[in-house]
Short mmCIF file of C-alpha atoms in Angstrom, two decimals:
data_model
loop_
_atom_site.label_atom_id
_atom_site.label_comp_id
_atom_site.label_asym_id
_atom_site.label_seq_id
_atom_site.Cartn_x
_atom_site.Cartn_y
_atom_site.Cartn_z
CA MET A 8 0.00 0.00 0.00
CA GLU A 9 1.19 3.51 -0.87
CA THR A 10 2.12 5.00 2.49
CA SER A 11 3.22 8.51 1.57
CA PRO A 12 0.88 10.92 3.36
CA ASP A 13 -1.01 13.45 1.27
CA PRO A 14 0.04 16.90 2.52
CA LEU A 15 -3.56 18.09 2.11
CA GLU A 16 -4.97 15.29 4.27
CA ILE A 17 -6.14 15.98 7.78
CA ARG A 18 -4.15 13.80 10.14
CA ARG A 19 -6.47 11.69 12.30
CA THR A 20 -4.41 12.35 15.41
CA ARG A 21 -6.94 11.19 17.99
CA LEU A 22 -7.52 7.84 16.28
CA LEU A 23 -3.86 7.25 15.49
CA GLU A 24 -2.86 7.90 19.10
CA ARG A 25 -5.54 5.47 20.28
CA TRP A 26 -4.29 2.90 17.78
CA GLU A 27 -0.72 3.40 19.00
CA ARG A 28 -1.74 2.90 22.62
CA VAL A 29 -3.71 -0.30 21.96
CA ARG A 30 -1.31 -1.90 19.43
CA PRO A 31 -4.00 -4.44 18.43
CA LYS A 32 -3.47 -7.66 16.50
CA ILE A 33 -6.79 -7.32 14.64
CA VAL A 34 -8.22 -3.98 13.53
CA ALA A 35 -11.63 -3.71 11.87
CA VAL A 36 -12.54 -0.36 10.31
CA LEU A 37 -16.25 -0.60 9.50
CA ALA A 38 -18.09 2.37 8.04
CA PRO A 39 -19.94 3.48 4.89
CA ALA A 40 -18.27 5.42 2.11
CA GLY A 41 -16.80 8.81 2.88
CA PHE A 42 -15.66 8.13 6.43
CA GLY A 43 -11.96 8.02 5.61
CA LYS A 44 -11.27 4.35 6.30
CA THR A 45 -8.52 4.04 3.70
CA THR A 46 -7.06 7.43 4.62
CA LEU A 47 -6.80 6.45 8.28
CA VAL A 48 -5.15 3.11 7.44
CA ARG A 49 -2.74 4.79 5.04
CA GLN A 50 -1.74 7.29 7.73
CA TYR A 51 -1.20 4.48 10.24
CA LEU A 52 0.96 2.49 7.83
CA ALA A 53 2.98 5.58 6.88
CA GLU A 54 3.93 5.98 10.53
CA ASN A 55 4.47 2.28 11.26
CA GLY A 56 6.63 0.85 8.52
CA GLY A 57 4.04 0.25 5.81
CA GLY A 58 2.02 -2.83 4.97
CA ALA A 59 0.57 -4.94 2.16
CA VAL A 60 -2.95 -4.86 0.71
CA CYS A 61 -5.18 -7.73 -0.31
CA ASP A 62 -7.91 -6.01 -2.32
CA CYS A 63 -11.16 -7.96 -1.96
CA ALA A 64 -13.20 -5.92 -4.44
CA GLY A 65 -15.29 -8.28 -6.54
CA VAL A 66 -14.08 -11.43 -4.77
CA ARG A 67 -16.14 -14.37 -6.06
CA ASP A 68 -15.11 -17.25 -3.81
CA ASP A 69 -12.38 -18.66 -1.57
CA LEU A 70 -10.06 -19.51 -4.46
CA ASP A 71 -10.35 -15.97 -5.79
CA LEU A 72 -9.46 -14.61 -2.35
CA ALA A 73 -6.54 -17.07 -2.06
CA ARG A 74 -5.14 -15.88 -5.40
CA ARG A 75 -5.22 -12.27 -4.22
CA LEU A 76 -3.63 -13.17 -0.90
CA ILE A 77 -0.37 -14.53 -2.31
CA PRO A 78 0.82 -11.22 -3.90
CA ALA A 79 -0.01 -9.44 -0.63
CA LEU A 80 2.17 -11.90 1.29
CA ALA A 81 4.98 -11.29 -1.21
CA ALA A 82 4.65 -7.54 -0.66
CA GLU A 83 4.69 -8.09 3.09
CA SER A 84 7.89 -10.19 2.92
CA PRO A 85 9.90 -9.49 -0.27
CA ASP A 86 12.43 -12.16 0.74
CA ARG A 87 9.71 -14.78 0.24
CA GLU A 88 8.72 -13.55 -3.21
CA GLN A 89 10.29 -16.37 -5.23
CA GLY A 90 8.70 -19.14 -3.19
CA LEU A 91 5.35 -17.36 -3.16
CA THR A 92 5.46 -16.92 -6.93
CA GLN A 93 5.72 -20.71 -7.24
CA ARG A 94 2.71 -21.10 -5.00
CA GLU A 95 0.79 -18.54 -7.02
CA LEU A 96 1.38 -20.67 -10.11
CA MET A 97 0.14 -23.73 -8.23
CA LEU A 98 -3.13 -21.94 -7.48
CA GLY A 99 -3.80 -21.87 -11.23
CA ASP A 100 -3.36 -25.63 -11.57
CA GLY A 101 -6.76 -26.90 -12.65
CA GLY A 102 -5.63 -30.47 -12.03
CA THR A 103 -5.97 -30.09 -8.27
CA SER A 104 -9.11 -29.47 -6.24
CA VAL A 105 -10.16 -26.05 -5.04
CA ALA A 106 -9.67 -27.18 -1.44
CA GLU A 107 -6.08 -28.20 -2.16
CA ARG A 108 -5.30 -24.90 -3.89
CA VAL A 109 -6.86 -22.88 -1.07
CA GLY A 110 -4.77 -24.98 1.32
CA ILE A 111 -1.62 -23.82 -0.47
CA ALA A 112 -2.49 -20.18 0.26
CA LEU A 113 -3.38 -21.01 3.86
CA GLU A 114 -0.03 -22.76 4.32
CA ALA A 115 1.80 -19.71 2.97
CA TRP A 116 -0.19 -17.49 5.31
CA ARG A 117 0.76 -19.54 8.38
CA GLU A 118 4.50 -19.17 7.84
CA GLN A 119 6.21 -16.86 10.29
CA ALA A 120 6.29 -13.25 9.20
CA ARG A 121 6.28 -9.77 10.68
CA GLY A 122 4.16 -7.15 9.01
CA THR A 123 0.67 -5.84 8.35
CA ILE A 124 -1.88 -7.20 5.90
CA VAL A 125 -4.84 -4.99 4.96
CA PHE A 126 -8.00 -6.62 3.60
CA GLU A 127 -9.42 -3.68 1.64
CA ASN A 128 -13.04 -3.61 0.36
CA ALA A 129 -13.78 -6.55 2.62
CA GLU A 130 -17.54 -6.03 2.31
CA HIS A 131 -17.30 -8.04 -0.92
CA ILE A 132 -16.34 -11.12 1.12
CA ALA A 133 -19.84 -11.09 2.63
CA ASN A 134 -21.23 -12.06 -0.79
CA SER A 135 -19.49 -15.45 -0.73
CA ALA A 136 -19.83 -17.97 2.07
CA ALA A 137 -16.64 -19.70 0.89
CA ALA A 138 -14.60 -16.46 0.91
CA ARG A 139 -16.00 -15.58 4.31
CA GLU A 140 -14.98 -18.98 5.64
CA LEU A 141 -11.44 -18.54 4.28
CA LEU A 142 -11.14 -15.14 5.96
CA ALA A 143 -12.21 -16.76 9.22
CA ARG A 144 -9.50 -19.43 8.77
CA LEU A 145 -6.90 -16.75 8.07
CA LEU A 146 -7.88 -14.92 11.26
CA GLY A 147 -7.74 -18.16 13.21
CA HIS A 148 -4.26 -19.12 11.92
CA CYS A 149 -2.50 -15.78 11.95
CA PRO A 150 1.18 -16.14 12.92
CA GLU A 151 2.71 -14.11 15.72
CA GLY A 152 4.02 -10.77 14.56
CA ARG A 153 1.41 -10.14 11.86
CA THR A 154 -1.27 -7.47 12.23
CA ILE A 155 -4.53 -7.78 10.30
CA ILE A 156 -6.55 -4.74 9.24
CA ILE A 157 -10.01 -5.23 7.76
CA CYS A 158 -11.63 -2.29 5.93
CA SER A 159 -15.27 -2.78 5.10
CA ARG A 160 -18.31 -0.68 4.29
CA GLU A 161 -20.49 -3.26 5.99
CA ASN A 162 -20.48 -5.09 9.28
CA LEU A 163 -19.10 -8.53 8.41
CA ARG A 164 -20.96 -10.14 11.33
CA MET A 165 -17.80 -11.81 12.54
CA HIS A 166 -16.96 -12.38 16.19
CA PHE A 167 -13.32 -11.31 16.28
CA THR A 168 -12.93 -12.55 19.85
CA ARG A 169 -12.85 -16.07 18.39
CA TYR A 170 -9.46 -15.22 16.91
CA ALA A 171 -7.81 -12.94 19.47
CA PRO A 172 -8.43 -11.81 23.06
CA PRO A 173 -10.44 -8.58 23.46
CA HIS A 174 -7.42 -6.46 24.39
CA GLU A 175 -5.80 -7.33 21.04
CA ILE A 176 -8.83 -6.24 18.98
CA MET A 177 -9.84 -2.73 17.93
CA VAL A 178 -13.06 -2.04 16.04
CA LEU A 179 -13.58 1.43 14.61
CA ARG A 180 -17.05 2.31 13.35
CA ALA A 181 -18.59 5.41 11.80
CA ALA A 182 -19.14 6.95 15.23
CA ASP A 183 -15.39 6.70 15.89
CA LEU A 184 -14.39 8.06 12.47
CA VAL A 185 -16.48 11.23 12.47
CA PHE A 186 -14.84 14.56 13.17
CA ASP A 187 -15.95 15.81 16.57
CA ALA A 188 -16.49 19.46 17.52
CA SER A 189 -12.84 19.95 18.50
CA ASP A 190 -11.70 18.48 15.16
CA VAL A 191 -14.02 20.83 13.26
CA ARG A 192 -12.76 23.81 15.24
CA ALA A 193 -9.14 22.89 14.48
CA ILE A 194 -9.90 22.40 10.76
CA PHE A 195 -11.77 25.68 10.29
CA GLY A 196 -9.90 27.84 12.80
CA PRO A 197 -7.22 28.93 10.29
CA PHE A 198 -9.95 30.44 8.09
CA GLY A 199 -11.20 32.73 10.84
CA THR A 200 -14.50 30.88 10.99
CA ASP A 201 -16.65 32.21 13.83
CA ASP A 202 -18.12 30.05 16.59
CA ARG A 203 -21.65 30.14 15.18
CA SER A 204 -20.44 28.92 11.79
CA ILE A 205 -18.37 26.16 13.38
CA GLU A 206 -21.44 24.97 15.31
CA ARG A 207 -23.44 25.05 12.08
CA ILE A 208 -20.73 23.13 10.20
CA THR A 209 -20.77 20.46 12.90
CA ALA A 210 -24.57 20.22 12.74
CA VAL A 211 -24.78 20.14 8.94
CA SER A 212 -21.98 17.63 8.41
CA GLN A 213 -22.64 15.55 11.53
CA GLY A 214 -18.87 15.01 11.41
CA TRP A 215 -19.05 13.02 8.16
CA PRO A 216 -15.45 13.45 6.96
CA ILE A 217 -16.15 13.84 3.25
CA ALA A 218 -18.76 16.52 3.98
CA VAL A 219 -16.42 18.34 6.36
CA LEU A 220 -13.74 18.39 3.66
CA LEU A 221 -16.19 19.83 1.13
CA LEU A 222 -17.18 22.54 3.61
CA LYS A 223 -13.48 23.19 4.20
CA ARG A 224 -13.14 23.83 0.48
CA PHE A 225 -16.01 26.32 0.67
CA ALA A 226 -14.19 28.03 3.55
CA THR A 227 -11.02 28.37 1.48
CA GLU A 228 -13.17 29.97 -1.24
CA GLY A 229 -14.68 32.40 1.26
CA ARG A 230 -18.29 31.31 0.77
CA ILE A 231 -18.97 28.99 3.70
CA ALA A 232 -21.34 31.41 5.46
CA THR A 233 -23.66 31.78 2.46
CA LEU A 234 -23.85 28.02 1.79
CA LEU A 235 -24.49 26.67 5.28
CA ASP A 236 -28.18 27.61 5.11
CA ARG A 237 -28.62 26.49 1.50
CA LEU A 238 -28.01 22.74 1.53
CA ASP A 239 -29.84 22.33 -1.80
CA ASP A 240 -27.43 24.75 -3.49
CA VAL A 241 -25.75 23.58 -6.69
CA ALA A 242 -22.47 23.72 -4.76
CA PHE A 243 -23.55 20.54 -2.97
CA GLU A 244 -24.40 18.73 -6.21
CA GLU A 245 -21.32 16.50 -6.22
CA LEU A 246 -21.90 15.51 -2.60
CA HIS A 247 -25.55 14.76 -3.37
CA ASP A 248 -24.41 12.55 -6.25
CA TYR A 249 -22.01 10.81 -3.88
CA LEU A 250 -24.83 10.18 -1.40
CA ALA A 251 -27.05 8.82 -4.14
CA ASP A 252 -24.34 6.48 -5.45
CA GLU A 253 -22.75 5.34 -2.20
CA VAL A 254 -25.55 5.49 0.38
CA LEU A 255 -28.89 5.12 -1.39
CA ASN A 256 -27.85 2.91 -4.29
CA GLY A 257 -28.92 -0.65 -3.61
CA LEU A 258 -31.68 0.14 -1.13
CA ASP A 259 -35.02 -1.35 -2.06
CA ALA A 260 -38.10 0.75 -2.81
CA ASP A 261 -39.68 0.16 0.61
CA MET A 262 -36.58 1.37 2.45
CA MET A 263 -36.33 4.40 0.18
CA ARG A 264 -39.94 5.31 1.00
CA ALA A 265 -39.21 4.90 4.70
CA ILE A 266 -36.13 7.14 4.57
CA PHE A 267 -38.02 9.73 2.52
CA ALA A 268 -40.78 9.75 5.13
CA CYS A 269 -38.25 10.30 7.90
CA ALA A 270 -36.72 13.17 5.92
CA CYS A 271 -40.13 14.82 5.45
CA ILE A 272 -41.72 14.40 8.88
CA PRO A 273 -40.46 16.69 11.67
CA ARG A 274 -38.92 14.52 14.41
CA PRO A 275 -40.52 11.35 13.00
CA THR A 276 -41.54 8.68 15.48
CA PRO A 277 -42.43 5.01 14.97
CA ALA A 278 -46.08 6.06 15.43
CA ASP A 279 -45.73 8.49 12.52
CA LEU A 280 -44.35 5.75 10.30
CA ARG A 281 -47.03 3.27 11.32
CA ALA A 282 -49.57 5.88 10.25
CA LEU A 283 -48.40 5.26 6.67
CA LYS A 284 -50.33 1.97 6.86
CA ASP A 285 -47.27 -0.16 6.12
CA PRO A 286 -46.74 -2.45 9.12
CA ARG A 287 -43.08 -3.15 8.21
CA ILE A 288 -41.81 0.35 7.66
CA ALA A 289 -41.19 1.35 11.29
CA ALA A 290 -39.37 -1.89 12.12
CA GLU A 291 -37.27 -1.76 8.96
CA ILE A 292 -36.13 1.81 9.48
CA ALA A 293 -35.33 1.08 13.13
CA GLU A 294 -33.14 -1.83 12.04
CA PHE A 295 -31.46 0.31 9.38
CA ALA A 296 -30.72 3.01 11.96
CA LYS A 297 -28.74 0.50 14.04
CA GLU A 298 -26.12 0.23 11.30
CA SER A 299 -26.27 3.43 9.27
CA PRO A 300 -24.78 6.71 10.51
CA PHE A 301 -27.09 8.53 8.11
CA ILE A 302 -30.19 7.72 10.13
CA THR A 303 -29.93 7.75 13.90
CA ARG A 304 -32.32 7.77 16.84
CA ASP A 305 -32.62 10.40 19.51
CA PRO A 306 -33.11 9.36 23.15
CA ASP A 307 -36.84 10.05 22.77
CA GLY A 308 -37.05 7.39 20.03
CA SER A 309 -37.51 9.75 17.09
CA PHE A 310 -35.48 9.24 13.91
CA VAL A 311 -32.94 11.78 12.65
CA VAL A 312 -31.86 11.85 9.00
CA HIS A 313 -28.46 13.33 8.19
CA PRO A 314 -29.13 16.95 7.09
CA LEU A 315 -27.34 16.55 3.76
CA LEU A 316 -29.22 13.34 2.97
CA ALA A 317 -32.51 14.99 3.94
CA SER A 318 -31.78 17.92 1.64
CA LEU A 319 -31.09 15.51 -1.23
CA LEU A 320 -34.29 13.52 -0.70
CA CYS A 321 -36.55 16.54 -0.27
CA GLU A 322 -35.10 18.59 -3.12
CA HIS A 323 -37.89 19.52 -5.59
CA GLN A 324 -40.32 17.25 -3.71
CA GLU A 325 -42.54 19.91 -2.12
CA GLU A 326 -45.87 18.48 -3.31
CA ARG A 327 -44.95 14.90 -2.46
CA ARG A 328 -43.73 15.98 0.98
CA ALA A 329 -46.91 17.95 1.69
CA GLU A 330 -49.10 15.02 0.60
CA LEU A 331 -47.21 12.62 2.86
CA LEU A 332 -47.47 14.99 5.85
CA ARG A 333 -51.21 15.42 5.33
CA ARG A 334 -51.68 11.67 5.09
CA VAL A 335 -49.84 11.04 8.36
CA ALA A 336 -51.65 13.95 10.03
CA ALA A 337 -55.03 12.56 8.95
CA ALA A 338 -54.14 9.16 10.45
CA HIS A 339 -53.23 10.80 13.75
CA GLU A 340 -56.46 12.82 13.66
CA GLU A 341 -58.44 9.62 13.12
CA ASN A 342 -56.70 8.12 16.17
CA GLU A 343 -57.53 11.26 18.19
CA GLU A 344 -53.87 12.26 18.43
CA PHE A 345 -54.93 15.82 17.74
CA GLN A 346 -51.81 17.69 18.82
CA ARG A 347 -49.48 15.63 16.61
CA ALA A 348 -52.00 15.89 13.77
CA ALA A 349 -52.02 19.67 14.10
CA GLU A 350 -48.22 19.81 14.10
CA LEU A 351 -48.03 17.85 10.86
CA TYR A 352 -50.83 19.77 9.17
CA LEU A 353 -48.92 22.95 9.99
CA ALA A 354 -45.67 21.47 8.65
CA SER A 355 -47.47 20.62 5.39
CA GLY A 356 -48.37 24.27 4.88
CA ASP A 357 -51.98 23.97 6.03
CA GLN A 358 -52.55 27.03 8.22
#
């Protein structure tokens, strides 16, 4: 993996110091796109002697993963390159069974080595039971001296404590990777950004690194103040495209309707969603909120959609939003929940 730091990158000091203190054997960095997983890992490797990458993008099965593993082992230990090249050739031997060829890669993995192997794009392993099983075997037979880093956009549903004691495991999720208020203040301080704007930046971005970096660009251009209250501005178009491609793409129609409802309804509750007459919608969005940093739940149980995602979903949807609010308000009125009904009628524009 290229370990030269980008001079324009923001060093993730807090996370790197935590990583240095723990010195874990297994590190899992699990978060959706735009949370700086690869950037964080690259910064760690740049400060700790580098490492090798096994790119799992598009992995089809265990043999496919095994074939990608061998070059990573050669990059980890250049002195083993010749022997590993021979094993790589053996993996292409169609005269032996898949199990035997996978065993060759597993044997190479078990040999003593000191270094770091990064499994990048590991969410693709979840699509293959065989590849997932091989990853579990690799974790279970990791030699002393090797550190494993797993970068994934999805929770792999693996119990890492089966492969190492808890004090040798570090799991970083979206909540760990966001920029907190002190990070935002440090990033925007050099631009003379006032306290109110910094608070607004924190609220609008919710610490999502890629959004913070876009807002930082606006600050360098001297137009941050005018854009903070205009989240549907054309300036956010690229970020909206990113959200559509990386966050919403792949969600089914029912989930999209549920997220749109949460974006439209002020402080939406499960009761509001049940008023849409779809018995699954409240449960499905609650389950989604457990994993996604783009929909969270407040202590009172209401759902909160990331401001930038809400602006994308509601853009040019005034009539559809008003119709949905009136429909939910009417359901509350029918159930004699008159105060909530009145709140939603008002939000729909009905005075």
